[in-house]
């Protein structure tokens, strides 16, 4: 039963990541479509700020939960309770990057004026994923030398 629970963790983390990025991208798109930036109305400007803070808050909270979950996986790998080949770990991390692009690029293409604003959360995510892969590789090396 424990092995099934551990196998469920990556799927839950993928869902959390997708939900966070979709929330940010959809609120950004709603903000740009409903309240264009050229509007000089103060109320519209305040609503833009509200939508932006809402999307970034949801995305930030869910990405923090995602990164904590990745730390749990890393700790399980370091302790030896989770044994996954490095190629499988790399494939998982690449799929996470692909999922992140899938959740942001369609919105960025629709709203091309703010293309790079949609991709902004991916910079930190890609760096974190690379760091997790390097640490997982180090854990695999330590585990292999213990044998």
mmCIF file of C-alpha atoms in Angstrom:
data_model
loop_
_atom_site.group_PDB
_atom_site.id
_atom_site.type_symbol
_atom_site.label_atom_id
_atom_site.label_comp_id
_atom_site.label_asym_id
_atom_site.label_seq_id
_atom_site.Cartn_x
_atom_site.Cartn_y
_atom_site.Cartn_z
ATOM 1 C CA UNK A 1 0.000 0.000 0.000
ATOM 2 C CA UNK A 2 2.832 2.394 0.779
ATOM 3 C CA UNK A 3 4.302 1.887 -2.683
ATOM 4 C CA UNK A 4 0.967 2.857 -4.259
ATOM 5 C CA UNK A 5 0.838 6.019 -2.154
ATOM 6 C CA UNK A 6 4.369 6.943 -3.171
ATOM 7 C CA UNK A 7 3.473 6.401 -6.810
ATOM 8 C CA UNK A 8 0.512 8.743 -6.391
ATOM 9 C CA UNK A 9 2.686 11.647 -5.196
ATOM 10 C CA UNK A 10 4.102 12.569 -8.649
ATOM 11 C CA UNK A 11 0.622 12.558 -10.204
ATOM 12 C CA UNK A 12 -0.724 14.817 -7.450
ATOM 13 C CA UNK A 13 2.238 17.143 -7.846
ATOM 14 C CA UNK A 14 1.624 17.364 -11.580
ATOM 15 C CA UNK A 15 -2.006 18.293 -10.951
ATOM 16 C CA UNK A 16 -1.031 20.945 -8.414
ATOM 17 C CA UNK A 17 1.488 22.464 -10.825
ATOM 18 C CA UNK A 18 -1.013 22.495 -13.684
ATOM 19 C CA UNK A 19 -3.743 24.021 -11.528
ATOM 20 C CA UNK A 20 -1.460 26.803 -10.302
ATOM 21 C CA UNK A 21 -0.177 27.728 -13.755
ATOM 22 C CA UNK A 22 -3.647 27.536 -15.306
ATOM 23 C CA UNK A 23 -5.048 29.789 -12.565
ATOM 24 C CA UNK A 24 -2.362 32.391 -13.182
ATOM 25 C CA UNK A 25 -2.647 32.244 -16.959
ATOM 26 C CA UNK A 26 -6.443 32.366 -17.006
ATOM 27 C CA UNK A 27 -6.658 35.288 -14.577
ATOM 28 C CA UNK A 28 -4.027 37.151 -16.601
ATOM 29 C CA UNK A 29 -5.996 36.564 -19.795
ATOM 30 C CA UNK A 30 -9.273 37.596 -18.136
ATOM 31 C CA UNK A 31 -7.586 40.724 -16.841
ATOM 32 C CA UNK A 32 -6.321 41.682 -20.298
ATOM 33 C CA UNK A 33 -9.581 40.905 -22.100
ATOM 34 C CA UNK A 34 -12.027 42.402 -19.615
ATOM 35 C CA UNK A 35 -10.003 45.427 -18.530
ATOM 36 C CA UNK A 36 -7.642 46.548 -21.301
ATOM 37 C CA UNK A 37 -4.574 48.436 -20.171
ATOM 38 C CA UNK A 38 -5.452 51.489 -22.242
ATOM 39 C CA UNK A 39 -8.481 52.165 -20.050
ATOM 40 C CA UNK A 40 -7.892 55.369 -18.077
ATOM 41 C CA UNK A 41 -10.615 54.485 -15.567
ATOM 42 C CA UNK A 42 -9.293 54.167 -12.004
ATOM 43 C CA UNK A 43 -11.802 51.438 -11.124
ATOM 44 C CA UNK A 44 -10.674 49.359 -14.109
ATOM 45 C CA UNK A 45 -7.065 49.825 -13.064
ATOM 46 C CA UNK A 46 -7.868 48.619 -9.544
ATOM 47 C CA UNK A 47 -9.667 45.589 -10.978
ATOM 48 C CA UNK A 48 -6.589 44.803 -13.100
ATOM 49 C CA UNK A 49 -4.457 44.887 -9.979
ATOM 50 C CA UNK A 50 -6.954 42.633 -8.165
ATOM 51 C CA UNK A 51 -6.962 40.041 -10.971
ATOM 52 C CA UNK A 52 -3.169 40.097 -11.203
ATOM 53 C CA UNK A 53 -2.712 39.644 -7.455
ATOM 54 C CA UNK A 54 -5.324 36.892 -7.361
ATOM 55 C CA UNK A 55 -3.665 34.893 -10.140
ATOM 56 C CA UNK A 56 -0.181 35.349 -8.765
ATOM 57 C CA UNK A 57 -1.319 34.499 -5.235
ATOM 58 C CA UNK A 58 -2.976 31.259 -6.299
ATOM 59 C CA UNK A 59 -0.050 30.302 -8.505
ATOM 60 C CA UNK A 60 2.481 31.170 -5.809
ATOM 61 C CA UNK A 61 0.701 29.129 -3.152
ATOM 62 C CA UNK A 62 0.254 26.082 -5.381
ATOM 63 C CA UNK A 63 3.824 26.284 -6.698
ATOM 64 C CA UNK A 64 5.080 26.410 -3.095
ATOM 65 C CA UNK A 65 3.072 23.258 -2.330
ATOM 66 C CA UNK A 66 4.495 21.704 -5.518
ATOM 67 C CA UNK A 67 8.082 22.499 -4.526
ATOM 68 C CA UNK A 68 7.503 21.134 -1.015
ATOM 69 C CA UNK A 69 6.172 17.938 -2.572
ATOM 70 C CA UNK A 70 9.262 17.724 -4.748
ATOM 71 C CA UNK A 71 11.366 18.103 -1.588
ATOM 72 C CA UNK A 72 9.448 15.187 -0.050
ATOM 73 C CA UNK A 73 10.261 13.084 -3.122
ATOM 74 C CA UNK A 74 13.887 14.127 -2.868
ATOM 75 C CA UNK A 75 14.011 13.177 0.818
ATOM 76 C CA UNK A 76 12.428 9.808 0.042
ATOM 77 C CA UNK A 77 15.038 9.249 -2.660
ATOM 78 C CA UNK A 78 17.866 10.335 -0.366
ATOM 79 C CA UNK A 79 16.728 7.962 2.391
ATOM 80 C CA UNK A 80 16.419 5.077 -0.056
ATOM 81 C CA UNK A 81 12.656 4.622 0.340
ATOM 82 C CA UNK A 82 12.070 5.756 -3.234
ATOM 83 C CA UNK A 83 14.156 4.033 -5.872
ATOM 84 C CA UNK A 84 13.808 5.409 -9.357
ATOM 85 C CA UNK A 85 16.349 5.226 -12.149
ATOM 86 C CA UNK A 86 17.941 8.540 -13.118
ATOM 87 C CA UNK A 87 16.522 8.251 -16.628
ATOM 88 C CA UNK A 88 13.002 7.923 -15.184
ATOM 89 C CA UNK A 89 13.597 10.911 -12.909
ATOM 90 C CA UNK A 90 14.838 12.944 -15.875
ATOM 91 C CA UNK A 91 11.804 11.897 -17.909
ATOM 92 C CA UNK A 92 9.503 12.957 -15.047
ATOM 93 C CA UNK A 93 11.177 16.344 -14.723
ATOM 94 C CA UNK A 94 11.066 16.910 -18.492
ATOM 95 C CA UNK A 95 7.378 16.027 -18.461
ATOM 96 C CA UNK A 96 6.874 18.618 -15.717
ATOM 97 C CA UNK A 97 8.532 21.223 -17.924
ATOM 98 C CA UNK A 98 6.327 20.168 -20.835
ATOM 99 C CA UNK A 99 3.245 20.366 -18.638
ATOM 100 C CA UNK A 100 4.224 23.869 -17.545
ATOM 101 C CA UNK A 101 4.606 24.961 -21.177
ATOM 102 C CA UNK A 102 1.283 23.350 -22.064
ATOM 103 C CA UNK A 103 -0.435 25.331 -19.303
ATOM 104 C CA UNK A 104 1.048 28.693 -20.295
ATOM 105 C CA UNK A 105 1.830 28.812 -24.020
ATOM 106 C CA UNK A 106 -1.764 28.701 -25.336
ATOM 107 C CA UNK A 107 -2.636 31.726 -23.198
ATOM 108 C CA UNK A 108 0.540 33.500 -24.278
ATOM 109 C CA UNK A 109 -0.295 32.947 -27.949
ATOM 110 C CA UNK A 110 -3.822 34.323 -27.499
ATOM 111 C CA UNK A 111 -2.551 37.412 -25.679
ATOM 112 C CA UNK A 112 0.667 38.029 -27.604
ATOM 113 C CA UNK A 113 1.160 41.528 -26.149
ATOM 114 C CA UNK A 114 1.982 39.981 -22.778
ATOM 115 C CA UNK A 115 3.661 36.841 -24.154
ATOM 116 C CA UNK A 116 6.630 36.866 -21.780
ATOM 117 C CA UNK A 117 4.520 37.770 -18.771
ATOM 118 C CA UNK A 118 2.794 34.396 -19.106
ATOM 119 C CA UNK A 119 6.163 32.626 -19.191
ATOM 120 C CA UNK A 120 7.569 34.476 -16.166
ATOM 121 C CA UNK A 121 6.745 31.789 -13.526
ATOM 122 C CA UNK A 122 8.509 29.175 -15.647
ATOM 123 C CA UNK A 123 11.961 30.658 -15.035
ATOM 124 C CA UNK A 124 11.959 29.806 -11.349
ATOM 125 C CA UNK A 125 10.263 26.485 -11.989
ATOM 126 C CA UNK A 126 12.852 25.369 -14.549
ATOM 127 C CA UNK A 127 15.688 26.308 -12.217
ATOM 128 C CA UNK A 128 14.074 24.382 -9.380
ATOM 129 C CA UNK A 129 13.514 21.317 -11.567
ATOM 130 C CA UNK A 130 17.144 21.356 -12.681
ATOM 131 C CA UNK A 131 18.301 21.642 -9.072
ATOM 132 C CA UNK A 132 16.043 18.753 -8.030
ATOM 133 C CA UNK A 133 17.438 16.575 -10.812
ATOM 134 C CA UNK A 134 21.022 17.341 -9.802
ATOM 135 C CA UNK A 135 20.263 16.583 -6.149
ATOM 136 C CA UNK A 136 18.451 13.370 -7.105
ATOM 137 C CA UNK A 137 21.472 12.358 -9.168
ATOM 138 C CA UNK A 138 23.715 13.037 -6.171
ATOM 139 C CA UNK A 139 21.415 10.915 -3.997
ATOM 140 C CA UNK A 140 21.600 8.079 -6.533
ATOM 141 C CA UNK A 141 25.406 8.304 -6.571
ATOM 142 C CA UNK A 142 25.599 8.201 -2.771
ATOM 143 C CA UNK A 143 23.229 5.247 -2.681
ATOM 144 C CA UNK A 144 25.270 3.414 -5.352
ATOM 145 C CA UNK A 145 28.548 3.961 -3.462
ATOM 146 C CA UNK A 146 27.046 2.588 -0.244
ATOM 147 C CA UNK A 147 26.493 -0.774 -1.905
#
